[in-house]
Coordinates of C-alpha atoms (C1' of nucleotides) in Angstrom, one line a residue:
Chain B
X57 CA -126.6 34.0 -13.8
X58 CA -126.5 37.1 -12.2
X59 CA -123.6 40.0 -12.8
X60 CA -120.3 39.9 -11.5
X61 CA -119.1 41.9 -8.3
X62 CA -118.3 45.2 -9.1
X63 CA -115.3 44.5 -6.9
X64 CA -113.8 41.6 -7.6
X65 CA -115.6 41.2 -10.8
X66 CA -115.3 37.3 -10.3
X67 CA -118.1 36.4 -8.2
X68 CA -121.4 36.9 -8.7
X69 CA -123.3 39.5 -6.8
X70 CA -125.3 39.0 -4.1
X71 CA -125.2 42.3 -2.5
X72 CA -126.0 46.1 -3.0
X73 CA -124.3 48.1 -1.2
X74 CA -126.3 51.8 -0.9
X75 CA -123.3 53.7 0.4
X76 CA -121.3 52.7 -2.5
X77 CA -123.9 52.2 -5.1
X78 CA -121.9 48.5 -5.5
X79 CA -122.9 45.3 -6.0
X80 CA -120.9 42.7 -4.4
X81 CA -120.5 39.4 -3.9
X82 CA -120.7 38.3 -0.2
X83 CA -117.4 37.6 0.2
X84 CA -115.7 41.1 -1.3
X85 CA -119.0 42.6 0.8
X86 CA -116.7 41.6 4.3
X87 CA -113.8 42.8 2.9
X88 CA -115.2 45.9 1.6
X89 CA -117.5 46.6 4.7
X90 CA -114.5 45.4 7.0
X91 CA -112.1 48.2 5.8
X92 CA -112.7 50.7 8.7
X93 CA -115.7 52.1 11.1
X94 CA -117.2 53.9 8.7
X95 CA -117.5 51.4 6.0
X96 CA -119.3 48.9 8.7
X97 CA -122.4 51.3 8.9
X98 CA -122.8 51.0 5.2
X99 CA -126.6 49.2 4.7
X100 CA -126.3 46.6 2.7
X101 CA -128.9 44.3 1.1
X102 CA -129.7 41.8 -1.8
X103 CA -129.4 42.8 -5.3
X104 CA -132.6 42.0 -7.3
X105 CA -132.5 38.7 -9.1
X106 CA -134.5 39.9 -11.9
X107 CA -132.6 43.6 -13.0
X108 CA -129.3 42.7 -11.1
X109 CA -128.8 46.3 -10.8
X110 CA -131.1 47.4 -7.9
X111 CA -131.4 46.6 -4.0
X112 CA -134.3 43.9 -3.3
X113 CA -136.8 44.8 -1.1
X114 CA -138.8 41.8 -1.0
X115 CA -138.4 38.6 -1.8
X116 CA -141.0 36.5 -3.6
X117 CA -141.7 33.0 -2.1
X118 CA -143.1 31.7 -4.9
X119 CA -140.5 32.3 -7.7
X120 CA -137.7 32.0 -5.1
X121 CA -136.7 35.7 -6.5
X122 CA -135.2 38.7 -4.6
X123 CA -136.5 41.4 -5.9
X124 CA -136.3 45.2 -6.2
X125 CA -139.4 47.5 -5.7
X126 CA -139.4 48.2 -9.5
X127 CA -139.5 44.6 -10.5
X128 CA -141.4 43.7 -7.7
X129 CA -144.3 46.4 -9.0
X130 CA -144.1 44.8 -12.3
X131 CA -144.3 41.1 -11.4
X132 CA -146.5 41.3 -8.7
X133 CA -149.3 44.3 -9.8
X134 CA -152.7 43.8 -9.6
X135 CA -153.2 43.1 -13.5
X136 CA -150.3 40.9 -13.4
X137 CA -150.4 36.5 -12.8
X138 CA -147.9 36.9 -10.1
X139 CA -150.0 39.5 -8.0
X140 CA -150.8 36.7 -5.6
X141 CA -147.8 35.8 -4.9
X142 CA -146.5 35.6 -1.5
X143 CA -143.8 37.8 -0.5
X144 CA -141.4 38.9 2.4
X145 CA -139.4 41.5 3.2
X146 CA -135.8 41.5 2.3
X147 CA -134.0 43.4 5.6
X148 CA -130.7 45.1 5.1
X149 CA -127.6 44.8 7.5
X150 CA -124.7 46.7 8.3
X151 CA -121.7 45.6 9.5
X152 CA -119.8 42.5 9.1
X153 CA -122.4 39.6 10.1
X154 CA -120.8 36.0 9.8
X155 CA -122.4 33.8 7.5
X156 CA -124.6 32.4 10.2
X157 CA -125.8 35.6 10.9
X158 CA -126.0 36.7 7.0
X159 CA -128.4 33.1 6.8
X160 CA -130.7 34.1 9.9
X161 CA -131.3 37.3 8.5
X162 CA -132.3 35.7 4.9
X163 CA -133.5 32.5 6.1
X164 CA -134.3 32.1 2.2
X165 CA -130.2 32.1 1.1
X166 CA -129.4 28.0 2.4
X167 CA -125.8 27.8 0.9
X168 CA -124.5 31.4 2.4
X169 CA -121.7 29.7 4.0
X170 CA -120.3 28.4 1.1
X171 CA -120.7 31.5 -1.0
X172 CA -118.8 34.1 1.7
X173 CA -115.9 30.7 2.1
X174 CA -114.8 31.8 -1.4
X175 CA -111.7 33.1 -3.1
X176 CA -111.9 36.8 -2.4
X177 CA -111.8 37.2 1.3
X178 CA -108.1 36.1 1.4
X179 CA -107.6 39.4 0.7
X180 CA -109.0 40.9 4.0
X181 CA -106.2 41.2 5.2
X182 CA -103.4 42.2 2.5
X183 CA -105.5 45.0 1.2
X184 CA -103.5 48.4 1.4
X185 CA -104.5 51.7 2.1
X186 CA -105.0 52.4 -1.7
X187 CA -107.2 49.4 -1.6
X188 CA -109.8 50.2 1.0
X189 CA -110.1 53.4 -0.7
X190 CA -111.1 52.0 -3.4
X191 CA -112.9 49.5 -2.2
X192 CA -114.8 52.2 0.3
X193 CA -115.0 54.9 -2.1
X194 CA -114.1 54.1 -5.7
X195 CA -117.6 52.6 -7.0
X196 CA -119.0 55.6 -5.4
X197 CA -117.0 58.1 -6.9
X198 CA -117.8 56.0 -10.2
X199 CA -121.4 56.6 -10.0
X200 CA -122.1 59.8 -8.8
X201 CA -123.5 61.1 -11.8
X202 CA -126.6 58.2 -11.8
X203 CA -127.2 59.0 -7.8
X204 CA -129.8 61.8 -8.1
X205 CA -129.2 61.7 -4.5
X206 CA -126.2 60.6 -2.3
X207 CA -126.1 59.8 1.3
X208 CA -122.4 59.8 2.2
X209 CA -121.6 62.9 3.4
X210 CA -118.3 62.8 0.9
X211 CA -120.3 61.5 -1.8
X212 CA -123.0 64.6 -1.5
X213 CA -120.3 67.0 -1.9
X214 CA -118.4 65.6 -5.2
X215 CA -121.5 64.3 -6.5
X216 CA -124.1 65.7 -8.9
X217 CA -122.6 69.5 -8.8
X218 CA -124.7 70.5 -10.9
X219 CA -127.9 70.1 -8.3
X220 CA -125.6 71.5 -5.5
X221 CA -125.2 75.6 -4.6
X222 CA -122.0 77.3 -4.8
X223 CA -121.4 79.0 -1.9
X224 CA -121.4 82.1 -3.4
X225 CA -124.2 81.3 -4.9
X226 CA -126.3 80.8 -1.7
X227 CA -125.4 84.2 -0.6
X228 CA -126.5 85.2 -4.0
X229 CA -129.9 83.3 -3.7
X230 CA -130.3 84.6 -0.3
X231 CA -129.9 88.4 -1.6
X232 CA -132.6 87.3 -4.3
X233 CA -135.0 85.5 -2.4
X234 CA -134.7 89.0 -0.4
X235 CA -136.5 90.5 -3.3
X236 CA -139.5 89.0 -2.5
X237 CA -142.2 86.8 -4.1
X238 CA -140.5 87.4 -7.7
X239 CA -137.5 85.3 -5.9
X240 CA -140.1 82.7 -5.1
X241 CA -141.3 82.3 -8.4
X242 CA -137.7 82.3 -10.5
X243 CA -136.7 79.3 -7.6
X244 CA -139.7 77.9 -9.1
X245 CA -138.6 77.8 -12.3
X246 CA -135.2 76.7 -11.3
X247 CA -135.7 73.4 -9.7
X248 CA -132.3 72.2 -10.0
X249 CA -131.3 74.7 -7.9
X250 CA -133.0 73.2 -4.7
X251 CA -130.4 70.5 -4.2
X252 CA -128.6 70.1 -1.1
X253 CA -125.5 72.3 0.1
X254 CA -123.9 71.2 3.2
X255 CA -124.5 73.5 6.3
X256 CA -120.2 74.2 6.1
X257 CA -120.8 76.1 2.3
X258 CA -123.7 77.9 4.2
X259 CA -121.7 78.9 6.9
X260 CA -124.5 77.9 8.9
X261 CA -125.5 76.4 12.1
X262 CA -129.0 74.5 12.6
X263 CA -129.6 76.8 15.3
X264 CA -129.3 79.7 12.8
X265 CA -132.3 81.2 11.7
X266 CA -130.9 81.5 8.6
X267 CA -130.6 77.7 8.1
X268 CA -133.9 77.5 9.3
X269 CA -135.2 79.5 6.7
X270 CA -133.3 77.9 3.8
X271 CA -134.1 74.9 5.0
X272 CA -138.3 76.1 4.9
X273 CA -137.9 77.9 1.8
X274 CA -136.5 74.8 0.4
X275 CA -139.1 72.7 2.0
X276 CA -141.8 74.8 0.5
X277 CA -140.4 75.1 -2.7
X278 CA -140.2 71.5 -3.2
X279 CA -143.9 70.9 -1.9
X280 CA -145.0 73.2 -4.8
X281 CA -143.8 71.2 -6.8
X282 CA -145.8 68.3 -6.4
X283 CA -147.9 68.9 -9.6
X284 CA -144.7 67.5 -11.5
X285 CA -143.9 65.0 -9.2
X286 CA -147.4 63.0 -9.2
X287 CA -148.4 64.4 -12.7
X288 CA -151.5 66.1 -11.1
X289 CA -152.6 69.4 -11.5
X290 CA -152.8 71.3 -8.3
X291 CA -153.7 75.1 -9.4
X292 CA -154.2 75.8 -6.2
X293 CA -152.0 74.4 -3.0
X294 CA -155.0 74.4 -0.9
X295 CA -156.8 71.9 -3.7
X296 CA -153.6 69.3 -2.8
X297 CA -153.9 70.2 1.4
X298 CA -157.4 70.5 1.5
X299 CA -158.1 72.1 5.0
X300 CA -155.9 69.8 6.2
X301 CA -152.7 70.9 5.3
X302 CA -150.3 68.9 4.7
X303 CA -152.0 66.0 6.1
X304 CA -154.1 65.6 3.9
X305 CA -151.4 64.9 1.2
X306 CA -150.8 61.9 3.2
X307 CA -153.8 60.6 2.6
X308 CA -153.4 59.4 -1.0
X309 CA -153.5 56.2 -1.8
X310 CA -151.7 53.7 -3.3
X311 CA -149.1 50.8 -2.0
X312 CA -146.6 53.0 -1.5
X313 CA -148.8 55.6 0.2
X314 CA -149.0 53.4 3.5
X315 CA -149.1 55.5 6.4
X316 CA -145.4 54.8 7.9
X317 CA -144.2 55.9 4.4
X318 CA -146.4 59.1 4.9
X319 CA -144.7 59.4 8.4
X320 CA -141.1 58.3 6.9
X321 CA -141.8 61.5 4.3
X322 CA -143.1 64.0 7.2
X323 CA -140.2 63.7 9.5
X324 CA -137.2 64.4 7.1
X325 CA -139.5 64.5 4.0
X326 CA -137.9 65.6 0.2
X327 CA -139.1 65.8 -3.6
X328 CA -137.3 62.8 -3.9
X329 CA -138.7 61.1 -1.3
X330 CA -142.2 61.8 -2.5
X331 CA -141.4 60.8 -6.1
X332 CA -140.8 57.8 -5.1
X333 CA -143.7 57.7 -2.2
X334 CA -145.6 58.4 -5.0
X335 CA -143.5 55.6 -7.9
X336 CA -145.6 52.8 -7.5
X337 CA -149.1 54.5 -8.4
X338 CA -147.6 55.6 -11.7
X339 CA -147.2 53.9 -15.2
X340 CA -144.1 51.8 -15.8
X341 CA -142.7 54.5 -17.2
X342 CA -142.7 56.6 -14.4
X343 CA -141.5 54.2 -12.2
X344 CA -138.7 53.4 -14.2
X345 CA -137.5 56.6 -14.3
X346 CA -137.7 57.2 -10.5
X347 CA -135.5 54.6 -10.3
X348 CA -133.1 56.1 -12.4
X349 CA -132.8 59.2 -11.3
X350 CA -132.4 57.8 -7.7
X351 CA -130.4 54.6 -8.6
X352 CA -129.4 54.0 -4.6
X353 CA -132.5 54.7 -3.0
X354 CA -135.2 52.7 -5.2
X355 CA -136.7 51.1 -2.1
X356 CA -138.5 52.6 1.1
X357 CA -135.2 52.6 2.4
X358 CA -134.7 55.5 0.3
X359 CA -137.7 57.7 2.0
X360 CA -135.3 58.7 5.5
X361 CA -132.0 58.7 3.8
X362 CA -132.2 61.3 1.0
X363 CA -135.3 63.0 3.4
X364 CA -132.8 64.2 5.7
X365 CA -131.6 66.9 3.0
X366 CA -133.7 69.4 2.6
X367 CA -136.3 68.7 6.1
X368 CA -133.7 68.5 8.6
X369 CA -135.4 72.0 9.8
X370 CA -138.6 70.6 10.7
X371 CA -138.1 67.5 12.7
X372 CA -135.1 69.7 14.5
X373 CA -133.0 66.2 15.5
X374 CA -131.5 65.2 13.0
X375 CA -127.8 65.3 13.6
X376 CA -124.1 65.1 11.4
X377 CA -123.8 61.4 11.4
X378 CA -127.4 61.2 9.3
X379 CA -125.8 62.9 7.0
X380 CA -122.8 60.6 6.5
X381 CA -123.8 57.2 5.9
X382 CA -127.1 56.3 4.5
X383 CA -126.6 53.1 5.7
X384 CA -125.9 54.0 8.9
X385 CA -129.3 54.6 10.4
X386 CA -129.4 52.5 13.6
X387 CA -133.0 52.3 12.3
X388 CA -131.9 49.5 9.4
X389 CA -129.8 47.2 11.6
X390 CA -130.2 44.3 10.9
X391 CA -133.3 41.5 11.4
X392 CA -135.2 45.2 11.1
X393 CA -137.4 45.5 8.2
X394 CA -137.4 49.6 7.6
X395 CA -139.7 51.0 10.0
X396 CA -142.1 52.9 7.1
X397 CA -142.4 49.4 5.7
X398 CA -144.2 48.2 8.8
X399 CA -147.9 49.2 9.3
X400 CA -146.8 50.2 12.7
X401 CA -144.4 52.9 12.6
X402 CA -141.9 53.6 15.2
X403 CA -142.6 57.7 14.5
X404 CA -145.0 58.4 17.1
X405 CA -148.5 60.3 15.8
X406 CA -147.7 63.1 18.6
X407 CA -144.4 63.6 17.0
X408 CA -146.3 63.7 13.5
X409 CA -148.8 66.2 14.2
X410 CA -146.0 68.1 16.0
X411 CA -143.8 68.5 13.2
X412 CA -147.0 69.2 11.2
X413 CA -148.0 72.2 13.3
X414 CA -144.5 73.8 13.6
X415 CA -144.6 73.3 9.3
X416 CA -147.3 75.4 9.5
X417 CA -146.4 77.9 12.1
X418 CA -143.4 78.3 9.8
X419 CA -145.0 78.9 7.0
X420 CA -147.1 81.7 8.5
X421 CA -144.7 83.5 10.0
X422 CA -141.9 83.2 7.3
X423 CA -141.3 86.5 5.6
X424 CA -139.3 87.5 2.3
X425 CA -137.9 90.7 3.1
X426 CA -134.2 91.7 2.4
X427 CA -132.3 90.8 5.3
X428 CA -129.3 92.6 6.0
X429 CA -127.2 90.7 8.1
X430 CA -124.4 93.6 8.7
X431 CA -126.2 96.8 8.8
X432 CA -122.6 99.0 9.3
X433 CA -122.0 97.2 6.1
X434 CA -125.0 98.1 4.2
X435 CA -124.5 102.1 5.6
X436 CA -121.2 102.2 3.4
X437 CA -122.7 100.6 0.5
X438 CA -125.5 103.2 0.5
X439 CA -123.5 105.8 0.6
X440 CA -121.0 104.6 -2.1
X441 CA -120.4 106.1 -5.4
X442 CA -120.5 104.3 -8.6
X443 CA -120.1 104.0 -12.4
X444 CA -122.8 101.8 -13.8
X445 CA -123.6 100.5 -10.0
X446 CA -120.3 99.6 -9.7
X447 CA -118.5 100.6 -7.0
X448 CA -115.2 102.7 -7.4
X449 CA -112.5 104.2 -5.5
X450 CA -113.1 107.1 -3.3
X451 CA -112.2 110.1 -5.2
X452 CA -112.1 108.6 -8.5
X453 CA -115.0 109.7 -11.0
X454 CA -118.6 108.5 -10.4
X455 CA -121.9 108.6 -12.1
X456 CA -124.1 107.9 -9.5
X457 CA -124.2 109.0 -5.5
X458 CA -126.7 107.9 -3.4
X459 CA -126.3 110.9 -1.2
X460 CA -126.7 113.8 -3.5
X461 CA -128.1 111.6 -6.6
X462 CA -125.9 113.9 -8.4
X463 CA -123.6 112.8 -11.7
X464 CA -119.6 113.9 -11.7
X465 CA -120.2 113.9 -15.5
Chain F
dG229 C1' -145.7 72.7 -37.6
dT230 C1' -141.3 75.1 -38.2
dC231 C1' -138.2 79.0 -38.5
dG232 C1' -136.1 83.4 -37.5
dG233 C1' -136.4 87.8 -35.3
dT234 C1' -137.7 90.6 -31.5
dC235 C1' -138.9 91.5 -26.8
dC236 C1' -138.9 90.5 -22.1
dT237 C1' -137.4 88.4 -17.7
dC238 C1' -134.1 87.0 -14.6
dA239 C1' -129.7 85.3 -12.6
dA240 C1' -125.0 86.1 -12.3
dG241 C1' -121.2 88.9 -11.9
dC242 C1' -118.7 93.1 -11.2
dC243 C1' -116.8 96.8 -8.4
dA244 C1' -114.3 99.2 -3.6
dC245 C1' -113.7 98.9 0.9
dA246 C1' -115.1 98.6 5.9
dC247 C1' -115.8 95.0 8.8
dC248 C1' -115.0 90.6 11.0
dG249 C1' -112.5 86.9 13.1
dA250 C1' -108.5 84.2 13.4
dA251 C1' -103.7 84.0 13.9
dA252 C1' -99.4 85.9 15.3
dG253 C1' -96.6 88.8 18.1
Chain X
dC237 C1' -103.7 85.5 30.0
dC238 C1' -104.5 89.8 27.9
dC239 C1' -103.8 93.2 24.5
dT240 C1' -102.4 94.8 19.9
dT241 C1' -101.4 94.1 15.2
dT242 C1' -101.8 91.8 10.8
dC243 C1' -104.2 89.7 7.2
dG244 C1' -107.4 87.2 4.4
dG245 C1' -112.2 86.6 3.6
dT246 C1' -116.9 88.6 3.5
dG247 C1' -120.9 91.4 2.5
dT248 C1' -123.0 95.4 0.7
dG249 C1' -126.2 97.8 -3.7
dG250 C1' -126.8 99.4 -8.5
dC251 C1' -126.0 98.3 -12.9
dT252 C1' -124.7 95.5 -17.0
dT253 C1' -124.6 91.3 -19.4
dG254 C1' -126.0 87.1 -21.3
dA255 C1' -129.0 83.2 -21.4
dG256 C1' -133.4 81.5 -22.1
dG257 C1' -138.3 81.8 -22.7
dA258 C1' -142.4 84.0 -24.9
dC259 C1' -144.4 85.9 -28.7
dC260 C1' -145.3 87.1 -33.5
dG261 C1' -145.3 86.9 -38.5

DNA sequence: GTCGGTCCTCAAGCCACACCGAAAG
DNA sequence: CCCTTTCGGTGTGGCTTGAGGACCG
């Protein structure tokens, strides 16, 4: 017996729902994903029969199981019985598919009908306003602090503060990266810093070459870290690109290091996303924690969803409503298994080595100088007297002027 | 291996005020 | 519709402070 619906908390769950972190039964999933336009795009797919706390990704013939990558990994490894198992993919929907369609898309579920017929869905259409909110938003606000990573566009601004920048804290971080390499290496040191803040608390546009920039900074930072995310020394970056840039990082292996993953990672790509690219060559251990630290995206779902914060820069398209709703791509409609599951990915190679080349044009030509966005600005600041670097009020004592470098006292 | 003290590095914050852009008249 | 005025928010640089890491005995 599986757990209960986090909504109804009756019925058993069948569903996970990314957008909400939820799992649902099928019949509070139509009410829930019913509520309004937005809740619709929500991509929603089976909870794992074995941890009934992750989305299944495939579903194993021979135990009848869905399962989730994690459990998946561990029944199904090489030095495990069930490695010969057959399996299929699980595909996720969004919108509110009738039970016909919710059985054509999981040809495996026979009694769908009779599960989405039960008690809850009387509710469709009674549910208030106060209702819908919670039904749309309350598990979500609920877990924020186990999403490493959200996709709703709401979610990523209440969620996980800790990983996000202030404001005032990007202009800070832009007046210290300005100081040159020494910035490069404290951001280094500082990897919670390199979460996502929307391009409204930038004040930024993507046409902006400041948001380009903080976009490629960000995008650099995070590739340099790649030692701690695979657990592999790299002393030098070159060692991990070889003359190939970052091609050649592609070209690791493992099952999770299939080349429409690669491609998933190089369009929007993330540290996130490459932890868990790179989950399924680890220990147990490793995995485990990937999946905790990233409790909505532990499938190759995952890999374009949280991608799209910190790479946005490079593939230049993506657009507002990517940011919104993780379920939403039109790329995981349903009867779709994701695209970087396939071996034949929809991302053209031409668009690949594209993004790759302007990655590294980027990175030649970025620079770390100071900028000063308002020069008039800077002229008054120079020019400013101070006590102790602070400025004061004209005429009052100072200890410092930049004019005369003289001392009132 | 652990503890306490010292030193070093770095991010954050402070300050005044001209400038900027939006709103109002 | 255009111009002027008002007003709140922003950015600017040098210095201090406190946190945290490194080092040593």
């Amino acid at each position: 017996m599986g757990y209960l619906c986090d909504f109804c908390g009756e019925q058993r769950s069948m569903v996970y729902c990314r957008s909400d972190a939820a799992c649902l039964c099928l019949s509070c999933d139509r009410s829930v994903h019913s509520a309004n336009a937005l809740s619709k795009r929500h991509s929603r797919t089976l909870v794992c029969e074995r941890c009934n706390l992750q989305p299944a990704f495939v579903r194993c013939v021979e135990e009848n199981l869905s399962l989730c990558q994690n459990c998946d990994w561990v029944a199904h490894s090489s030095f495990n019985s069930g490695s010969a198992h057959k399996t299929q993919a699980v595909n996720c929907y969004s919108g509110c598919p009738s039970a016909d369609e919710l059985s054509n898309i999981w040809s495996f579920l026979l009694d769908l009908p009779s599960v989405v017929d039960s008690t809850c869905e009387q509710g469709i259409g009674s549910m208030s306003i106060a209702d819908k909110s919670q039904a749309n938003f309350g598990t979500t606000t609920g877990s924020n602090n186990q999403q490493g990573l959200c996709s709703d566009a709401s979610t990523l601004k209440q969620g996980n503060k800790s990983n996000l920048w202030k404001g005032s804290a990007v202009t800070k971080a832009d007046k210290k990266r300005a100081d040159g390499n020494r910035q490069i290496e404290s951001a280094k040191a500082t990897p919670t810093k390199m979460g996502f803040s929307g391009a409204k608390e930038l004040n930024l546009r993507e046409d902006d070459d400041y948001y380009e920039d903080f976009n490629m900074d960000e995008l650099d930072l995070n590739i340099e870290k790649y030692e701690e995310l695979f657990g592999v020394g790299h002393n030098d970056p070159q060692h991990l690109f070889n003359d190939d840039g970052i091609d050649s990082l592609f070209e690791m292996k493992g099952p999770g290091a299939n080349s429409s993953c690669q491609d998933a990672y190089l369009a929007e790509g993330s540290s996130i996303g490459l932890e868990n690219i790179a989950q399924p060559t680890g220990s147990n251990a490793a995995s485990a924690d990937s999946m905790m630290s990233c409790k909505t995206e532990p499938n190759a779902c995952f890999a374009r969803q949280t991608s799209n914060l910190s790479f946005s820069g490079l593939t230049g398209d993506s657009s507002t409503g990517e940011y919104q709703d993780c379920g939403a791509s039109p790329m995981l409609v349903m009867g779709e298994p994701p695209p970087w599951c396939t071996p034949e990915s929809s991302l053209a190679s031409s668009t690949r080595s594209s993004a790759v080349q302007r990655y590294k044009d980027k990175k030649k030509t970025r620079k770390f100088e100071k900028r000063v966005r308002y020069a008039t600005r800077k002229a008054r600041a120079d020019v400013r007297k101070r006590v102790k670097g602070r400025f004061v009020k004209a005429g009052d004592a100072f200890d410092y002027d930049p004019m005369s470098q003289t001392r009132s006292f």
